[in-house]
Amino acid sequence: MSSTRALSLSMLGASALVAAGGISTALGQHLAGSADALAIAPLVDDVRDYSSAHSVILLAGFAGIAVAFAMAATTLVRERSRSRQNSKLLVREVSELRARHDRYATLIASEPQVIVSWPSRDAEPIIEGDAAIVVPGQQARRVLAFGSWLVPSHAQALEHALNALKNGGERFRLGLRGLDGRYFEADGRAISGQAVFRLRETTVDRQELSRTRDALAGARGDLSALRTMLDAMAQPIWLRDHDGALIWVNHAYAMAVGAMDGAEVIARQIEILDTKSREAVRAAISNGSMFTGRVTVTIAATKLSFEVVESPGGNGTAGMASDVSALETARVDLDRLKDAHARTLDRLPTAVAIFDADKRLVFHNAAYRKLWAIDDAFLASAPGDSELLDRLRSERKLPEQADFRKWKGELLSSYRATAPQDHWWYLPDGRTLHVVVTPNVHGNGAGGVTYVFDDVTERFRLESRYNALMRMQGETLDSLREGVAVFGSDGGLKLSNPAFSDLWQLDDELITSRPHVDVVARHCAALSADSSIWSDIRLAVAGLHDTRTRHTFRVVRLDGAALDCSAAPLPDGSTLLTCTDMTASVSVERALTERNDALEKASRIRDDFVHHVSYELRSPLTSAIGFAQLLAEETVGPLNAKQREYADHITRSSESLLALINDILDLATIDNGGVEMVMGDVDVAEAVAGAIRGIEVRLAEKAVKLRVDVPVDIGTFQGDAKRVRQVLYNLLSNAVSTSHEGGAIIVSAERDTAEIRIAVMDDGSGLTPEQLERLVSRAKATTNVGLSVDVGLSLASSFVELHGGRIEVTSAPGNGTRIVCAFPIMHVLDEIKDKSGKEVAA
C-alpha cells in the first residue's frame, strides 16, 4: 500500500510541476505576443516591461506548485480511503478462498482418488490425492505409467483419451481394469483451460457392474467372432426361435436359397429344407433329441444331398447342413471302382485272395477258384485262412511239409508283418507257384493280408525252352557262311559268329573283349579297298538317326572279294550287321549283264529288221493294191469277168497281207513301248459298226451270217476309238477265218456299272490249246498255219490290256470260239502308263 501511495504522490508532484511549467510558458507566450503587438513602443518601455513579465512568471510558477500540492494531497487522501476498502475486500476474499480450499481438500480426501492436472499442454503434471490406491509404496508419478498397473488394452485406451483431452479438450469417461484385477474409473475434462484427470477405484457394486459389463462385452465379442466364423463357413447354418421361425442365417444359407443376404431370408422366412424334412426335424426336437439325417435339397435346379444336424439349445434350435453330394458321388464312385476292381481281378489269370483282420476270406477271383478247384459254396461262406489251408492239405494240393503246423504258423505270421513275403510252393501235381503275401496295414496296424498266387510253371518251361532256343540259335549262327555281328545300343559288340571273324580276320582275343564298333571299323577298313565306306557303316550302327532304317553297302576287300554288308536295326535298339561273300554272284551278275546287253542289241537289230522288211513289203503291196484297184475300176480299159475276178482277188489278198504286216508292226511297237493311246469317248455301237464294215466282203464270200446284238443306247466309255475298232476288226477277222462256209457269227455287247463287255462268237473250228496259250501269254506269232490268227488275237489282247481291261477266251477245237473284251467305263487319264512305261495321251 505504501508503495502505491508513494507512487501516487510522485505522480501528483510531477503533475504540479508540469502545471507550473505550463502556466509559465503560457504567460511567456502571452507577453511575447503582447511585445510583438507593441513593437512600436520605445526601448525604455521594453526594459520596464521585461521586469514586470519576470515577476508575473514567478508568481504563476508558485501558484502552479501550490495548486499541484493541493491536488496531490487531495488525491492521497482519496487513495488511502480506497486502499483501506480494497484491503478489507482482499482479506475477505482470501478467507473465502481458504474456506473453499478446505472444502475441496475435504472432498478430495473424502474418498481414495488421484487428480492429475496440466496447467498447459507442455507443463509438468500436478498430481494430487492418494496415489497409493494405484501404485502403493511408489512415487506418485508412477500413476502416469499406465502400462505398469493397467491391462495393456485399457492402458492404451487411457493414453489415447488423455492425448485427445490435452490436445483438443475432449472429455472422456473410462472404466479401467488393473493388472491385479481391481477396477478403476477415469474421468477427464478441461477446466479453466487446464486438463484435469481424475482416477478413483470403483465401489463393489460398480466393480461388479464393470465385471458384468466386461463379461458382456467379451460375450458380445465372442458372439460376433463366432457369427463371423459361421458366416464364413461354406455350410448353411441357421438359428430358430422356440416357434421354429428363422432368426439368423449365415451367408452360405442365403446363397443356397438364392437370397441377397441373411436379412432377406429372415424377412421372407425362406426355408432350405422342404416341408417333410422340417416336420421330421420338429418331431425330433419335440422329443428333446437332436435331429441327424440326410436329405435331398434342390438348389438352382440341381438336386444336392445334405447331411442335416439340428439341435435344441436355449430358447430355440441351431442347425447346419453339410453338402455331401461330392461325398455321395465319391461313395458311388468308390463302390463302382470296387466293383470294377473286383471285375478286373476276376479276369486276371493270376489267383488273388483277400483275407480281413479276422483272417476270413472276403474276396477271391475266378483264377483262385480255378487254381484250387474249390466249390463256390464253401468260398462264399467266408472260411478262415487256417481252415482253407487245412482243407487244401487234406486234398493234397499244398506242398508236402515235414512239420505242417510250423509251416502254417510261419505263413500266418504275415498278418503281423509290415512287408510283403515271398514263398515258392512246389505242388504235388508238378506245378510251381510263386506266392506273395502282402499285409493290408491300416491305421490300427492289422488289416488282413492279400495272397497272390502266380503259376510260374509255364514260365519255367518257357525259360528252359528259351535257353535251348538260344543255344540252338548260337549254333545256327556259328554254322552260317554269312558273317553276322550284333552291336548294342552303346556300340559295343554283343555277339558274332565265326564267319564274321574269318571274313575280316578278327582274332578270338579281340572278339572276347567285346570291342566297340569304332575298333571293328578301323580293323576292317584296313582290309578294304575303299576304307571310307566303313565310316558309313559305323554311322549306320552307332549314329543318331531320326528314324532307324536298313542300310546296305558293297565292300570290296583288298584281295578282290566282294562283300554285301547290311546294317538292320533290331527292336531292342541293337543293330545287326551281316556280311555276305558275293564274289561268285558278282561274277555271274557280270556275265548276265553282258548277255543282257547282247540280247538288247539283238532285239534292236530284230526291230530294225522288222521295220525294214515291213517297209520293203508295204511299198510294193501298196503299189500292187493301187494297180489292182485301177484294173478293177477299168480305168485303163474294159475287163472281162475272169480278169475282174483276178483283179478283185489280188486286191483282197494284198489288203489281207497289208493288215497282217500292220499288225506285226503294232505288236513290235507295243513290245518296244512306243505305242501311243489317244483317249476319248468311244461309242460302242459305232465302233462295232465300223469293224463290221471292214469284213462285209469277206462275210459275203464265205456266206457267213452275222447277227449283231448291240443296244443302240449302250453308250460310251473312255478309250482309243481307233484301237477299239482295230480290236473288234481283228476279232471279227479271226471269226470269219475260222468259220465254215455258211457259218454264223454273233456280235453282242452289254453294260454294267463298271465295264462294257463286247463278245464275238463263231461256230468255226475253234482254237488249239497252243494258240490259246499264246493268246493268253501274248507270245510272238510263229511261222505256222495259224500265223494271222495268232497275230490278230495277240494284238487285240494287247490293246485291251492297254485300256485297263481284260480278254476272256472260250474255245475248243471243232466247237467254235467265244472271245469277250471287257473295257472299264471310266479310265484314269492323268498320266496313265502302259506296260512298256510310255505315257498315254489324253
CSV table of C-alpha atoms in Angstrom, one decimal, residues 352-356 359-365 368-369 371-399 404 407-408 411-412 415 425 449 451 453:
chain,number,residue,atom,x,y,z
A,352,VAL,CA,-5.9,-113.4,-55.8
A,353,ALA,CA,-7.5,-113.9,-52.4
A,354,ILE,CA,-8.0,-111.2,-49.7
A,355,PHE,CA,-8.5,-112.0,-46.0
A,356,ASP,CA,-9.6,-109.4,-43.4
A,359,LYS,CA,-8.3,-114.0,-41.1
A,360,ARG,CA,-11.5,-114.7,-43.0
A,361,LEU,CA,-11.9,-114.7,-46.8
A,362,VAL,CA,-13.5,-111.6,-48.1
A,363,PHE,CA,-12.6,-111.7,-51.8
A,364,HIS,CA,-11.3,-114.2,-54.3
A,365,ASN,CA,-11.3,-114.1,-58.1
A,368,TYR,CA,-8.3,-118.6,-57.4
A,369,ARG,CA,-11.3,-120.9,-57.7
A,371,LEU,CA,-6.4,-122.9,-59.2
A,372,TRP,CA,-7.6,-124.8,-56.1
A,373,ALA,CA,-10.8,-126.3,-57.6
A,374,ILE,CA,-12.9,-125.4,-54.6
A,375,ASP,CA,-16.7,-125.2,-54.8
A,376,ASP,CA,-18.3,-121.8,-54.7
A,377,ALA,CA,-20.5,-122.6,-51.7
A,378,PHE,CA,-17.5,-123.2,-49.4
A,379,LEU,CA,-15.8,-120.0,-50.5
A,380,ALA,CA,-19.0,-118.0,-50.2
A,381,SER,CA,-19.2,-119.0,-46.5
A,382,ALA,CA,-16.1,-116.8,-45.8
A,383,PRO,CA,-13.9,-119.5,-44.4
A,384,GLY,CA,-10.9,-118.7,-42.3
A,385,ASP,CA,-7.3,-118.8,-43.6
A,386,SER,CA,-6.3,-121.7,-41.4
A,387,GLU,CA,-9.5,-123.6,-42.4
A,388,LEU,CA,-8.6,-123.2,-46.1
A,389,LEU,CA,-5.1,-124.4,-45.6
A,390,ASP,CA,-6.3,-127.5,-43.7
A,391,ARG,CA,-8.7,-128.3,-46.5
A,392,LEU,CA,-6.1,-127.9,-49.2
A,393,ARG,CA,-3.7,-130.1,-47.3
A,394,SER,CA,-6.3,-132.8,-46.9
A,395,GLU,CA,-6.9,-132.7,-50.6
A,396,ARG,CA,-3.1,-133.0,-51.2
A,397,LYS,CA,-2.9,-129.6,-53.0
A,398,LEU,CA,-0.3,-128.0,-50.8
A,399,PRO,CA,3.4,-128.7,-50.8
A,404,PHE,CA,2.9,-128.6,-41.4
A,407,TRP,CA,4.9,-124.1,-41.8
A,408,LYS,CA,1.3,-122.9,-41.4
A,411,LEU,CA,2.6,-118.4,-43.2
A,412,LEU,CA,0.0,-116.9,-40.9
A,415,TYR,CA,-0.8,-110.9,-40.6
A,425,TRP,CA,5.3,-123.7,-53.5
A,449,VAL,CA,-3.5,-109.9,-46.0
A,451,TYR,CA,-2.5,-113.6,-51.3
A,453,PHE,CA,-0.7,-117.0,-56.5
